[in-house]
Structure formats: structure tokens, C-alpha cells
Coordinates of C-alpha atoms in Angstrom, one line a residue:
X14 CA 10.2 -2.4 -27.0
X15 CA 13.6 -3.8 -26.0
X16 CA 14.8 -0.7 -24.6
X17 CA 11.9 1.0 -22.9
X18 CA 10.7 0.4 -19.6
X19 CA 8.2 -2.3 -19.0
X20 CA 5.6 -1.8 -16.3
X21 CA 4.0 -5.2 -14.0
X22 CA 0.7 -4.7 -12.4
X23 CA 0.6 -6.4 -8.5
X24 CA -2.4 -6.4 -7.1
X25 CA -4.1 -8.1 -4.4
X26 CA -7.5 -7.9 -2.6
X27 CA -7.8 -8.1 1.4
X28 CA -11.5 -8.7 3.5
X29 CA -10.6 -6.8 6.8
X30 CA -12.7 -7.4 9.8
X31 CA -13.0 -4.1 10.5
X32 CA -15.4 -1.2 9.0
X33 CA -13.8 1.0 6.0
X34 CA -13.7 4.1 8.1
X35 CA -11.1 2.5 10.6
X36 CA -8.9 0.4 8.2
X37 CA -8.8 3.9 6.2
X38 CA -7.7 6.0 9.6
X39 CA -4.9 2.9 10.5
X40 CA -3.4 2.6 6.7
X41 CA -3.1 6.7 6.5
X42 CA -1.5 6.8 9.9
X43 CA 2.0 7.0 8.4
X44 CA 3.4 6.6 11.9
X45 CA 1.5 2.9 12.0
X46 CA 3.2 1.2 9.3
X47 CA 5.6 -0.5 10.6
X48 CA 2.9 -2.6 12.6
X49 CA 0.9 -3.8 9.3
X50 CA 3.3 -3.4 6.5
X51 CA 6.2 -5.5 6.1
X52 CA 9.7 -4.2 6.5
X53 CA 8.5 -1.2 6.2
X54 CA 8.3 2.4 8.2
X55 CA 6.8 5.6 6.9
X56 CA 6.1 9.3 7.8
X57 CA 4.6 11.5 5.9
X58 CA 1.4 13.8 5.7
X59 CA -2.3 13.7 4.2
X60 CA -4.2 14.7 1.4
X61 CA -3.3 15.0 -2.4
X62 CA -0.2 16.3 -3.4
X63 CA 1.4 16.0 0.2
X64 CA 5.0 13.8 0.4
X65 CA 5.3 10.5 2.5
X66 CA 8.6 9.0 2.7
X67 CA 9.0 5.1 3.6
X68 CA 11.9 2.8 4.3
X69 CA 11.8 -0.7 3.7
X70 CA 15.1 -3.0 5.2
X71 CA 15.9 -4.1 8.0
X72 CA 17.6 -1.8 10.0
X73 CA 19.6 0.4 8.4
X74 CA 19.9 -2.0 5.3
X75 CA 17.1 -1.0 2.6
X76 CA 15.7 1.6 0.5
X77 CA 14.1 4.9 1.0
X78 CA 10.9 5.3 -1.4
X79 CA 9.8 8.8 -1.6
X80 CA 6.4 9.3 -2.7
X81 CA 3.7 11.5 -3.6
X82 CA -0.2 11.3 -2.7
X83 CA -2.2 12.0 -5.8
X84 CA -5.4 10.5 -5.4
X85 CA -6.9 10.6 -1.7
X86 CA -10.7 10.0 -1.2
X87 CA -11.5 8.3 2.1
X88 CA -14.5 6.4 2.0
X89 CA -17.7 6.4 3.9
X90 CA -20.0 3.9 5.3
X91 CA -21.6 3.4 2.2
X92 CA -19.3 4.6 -0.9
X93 CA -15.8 3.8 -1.2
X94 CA -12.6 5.8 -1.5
X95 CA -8.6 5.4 -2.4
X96 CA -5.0 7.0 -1.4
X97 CA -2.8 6.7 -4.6
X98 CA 1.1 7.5 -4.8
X99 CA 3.4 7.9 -7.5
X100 CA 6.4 6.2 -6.2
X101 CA 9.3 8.8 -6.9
X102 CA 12.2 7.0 -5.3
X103 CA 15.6 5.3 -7.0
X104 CA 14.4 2.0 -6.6
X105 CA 11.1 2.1 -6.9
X106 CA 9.5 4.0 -9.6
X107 CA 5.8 4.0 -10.2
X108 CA 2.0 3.9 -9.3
X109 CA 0.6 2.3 -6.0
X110 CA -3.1 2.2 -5.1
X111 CA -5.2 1.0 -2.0
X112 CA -8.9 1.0 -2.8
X113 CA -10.9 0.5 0.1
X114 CA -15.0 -1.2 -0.5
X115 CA -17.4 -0.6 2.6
X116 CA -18.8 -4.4 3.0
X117 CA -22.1 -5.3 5.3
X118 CA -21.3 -6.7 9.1
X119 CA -18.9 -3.7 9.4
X120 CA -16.2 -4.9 7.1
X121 CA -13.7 -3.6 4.3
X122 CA -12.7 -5.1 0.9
X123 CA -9.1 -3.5 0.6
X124 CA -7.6 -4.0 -3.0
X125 CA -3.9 -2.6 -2.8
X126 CA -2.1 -2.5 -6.2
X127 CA 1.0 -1.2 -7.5
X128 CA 2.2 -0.5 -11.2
X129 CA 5.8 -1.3 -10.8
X130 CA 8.6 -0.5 -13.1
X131 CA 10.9 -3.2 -14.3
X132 CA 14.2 -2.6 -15.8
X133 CA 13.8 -2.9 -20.1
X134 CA 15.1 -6.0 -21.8
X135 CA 15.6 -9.6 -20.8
X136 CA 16.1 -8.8 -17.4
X137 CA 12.9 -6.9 -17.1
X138 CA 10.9 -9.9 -18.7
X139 CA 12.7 -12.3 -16.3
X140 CA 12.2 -10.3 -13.2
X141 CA 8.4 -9.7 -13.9
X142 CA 7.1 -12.9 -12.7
X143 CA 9.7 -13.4 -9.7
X144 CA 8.9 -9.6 -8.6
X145 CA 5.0 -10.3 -9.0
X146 CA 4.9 -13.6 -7.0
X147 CA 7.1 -12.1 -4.1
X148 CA 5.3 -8.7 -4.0
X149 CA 1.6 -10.3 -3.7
X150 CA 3.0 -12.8 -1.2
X151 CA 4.2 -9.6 1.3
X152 CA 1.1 -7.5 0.1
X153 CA -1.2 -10.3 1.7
X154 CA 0.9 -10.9 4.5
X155 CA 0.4 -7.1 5.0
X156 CA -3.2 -6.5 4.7
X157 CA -3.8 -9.5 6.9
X158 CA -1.7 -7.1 9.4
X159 CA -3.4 -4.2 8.5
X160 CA -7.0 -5.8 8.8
X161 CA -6.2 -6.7 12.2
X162 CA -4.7 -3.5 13.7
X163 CA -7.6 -1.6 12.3
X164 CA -9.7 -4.7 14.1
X165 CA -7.8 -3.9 17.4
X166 CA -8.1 -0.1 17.1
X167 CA -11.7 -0.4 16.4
X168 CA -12.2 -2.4 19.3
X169 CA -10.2 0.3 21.8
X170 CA -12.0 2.8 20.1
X171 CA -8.6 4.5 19.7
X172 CA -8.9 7.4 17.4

């Protein structure tokens, strides 16, 4: 396996204080990211098979990471749903998945994982763990972010 490309699973779950419906309406909202998600911006448009493209950096310094949607079920007050990607950029190559759980007390378990690609050989094993540490770490950051917009914008009752 020393020269193909090795894949590392990130994954981390997020209880949002906020029901499924709205977190699901606030982590769509392309236009929104760069309130929840860290370092980055996105635009894009909805529903399987349509393009989003994102920018993480600061600045002007960064990387554009072209996607696709291929999965896109939002969930309702009692049955769950997901908004999948396939990552299609130069830098970042691969899956990502948020998978969003209705929970009682108007609530939303929100598991976001992503199946990133890691260069093959010694490199790639040495990478994995320092890229799986620092992705979760910005990935909870994140969902804490995103679980409060969606909190804020339920409370407005902005739509």
C-alpha cells in the first residue's frame, strides 16, 4: 500500500441548542459560514448534485475547496437527514458528511465527518494523526458556532 492513497476518517458529534429544522436552514445557508465555521466562507447552491465552493485562509491566503452535494436529505421533527460533498478541490480531496438527529427539548445531535485524503507513504502515516487531532479540534470549535447561530436565528425567528 506504500504508494496509494490513504484515507483518515474525522468525525465529531455536536448537541445544538436549537431544533434540527433550524441548525439544518443555518448550516445550508452557504452565505452563513463564515459566522459558524472556522476560516472559512462559502457560496454555493442546494440540493444533490448542485456545486458549493468554500475558501478557507485568512484573507486572501488559503485554499479554495470546490465541492459537490451528493447526498441532501433535510430532516424533520422526528426523522433525521444529511448534506454530503465530495470534496473536488487541489487540496482537499474527499468525502464530508453532516448528519443532523432531531433530539427532545427542541434540540439537534449534529455529527459532521469528513473522509480525508492523505498523501501515500511515510508522510501520509505521519500526517494522519496531526491532521485528525487539528481537524476535530476546529470541527468542535465549529459546531459550537454553528449550534449557537442556529440558537440565535431560532430565537429571531429569522427565516
Amino acid at each position: 500500500m506504500s504508494g496509494s492513497v490513504r484515507e483518515s476518517r474525522v468525525a465529531v458529534a455536536h448537541t445544538c441548542p436549537a431544533p434540527a429544522g433550524r441548525v439544518w436552514d443555518t448550516l445550508v445557508d452557504w452565505e452563513l459560514h463564515d459566522r459558524w465555521m472556522v476560516l472559512t466562507r462559502a457560496r454555493g447552491g442546494s440540493g444533490e448534485g448542485a456545486r458549493v465552493l468554500a475558501f478557507t485562509g485568512i484573507g486572501p491566503v488559503g485554499f479554495s475547496d470546490p465541492m459537490e452535494i451528493t447526498g441532501w436529505r433535510p430532516p424533520s421533527d422526528d426523522a433525521p437527514g444529511h448534506c454530503e460533498v465530495l470534496h473536488r478541490g487541489a487540496v482537499v480531496r474527499g468525502r464530508g458528511r453532516f448528519d443532523l438527529e432531531p433530539l427532545p427539548g427542541g434540540r439537534c445531535l449534529v455529527t459532521w465527518s469528513e473522509w480525508v485524503r492523505l498523501p501515500p507513504g511515510p508522510v501520509g502515516r505521519l500526517a494522519g494523526p496531526l491532521v485528525r487531532v487539528l481537524t476535530a479540534s476546529l470541527f468542535r470549535r465549529s459546531l459550537r458556532n454553528l449550534g449557537g447561530l442556529a440558537r440565535r436565528r431560532s430565537r429571531s425567528g429569522r427565516d
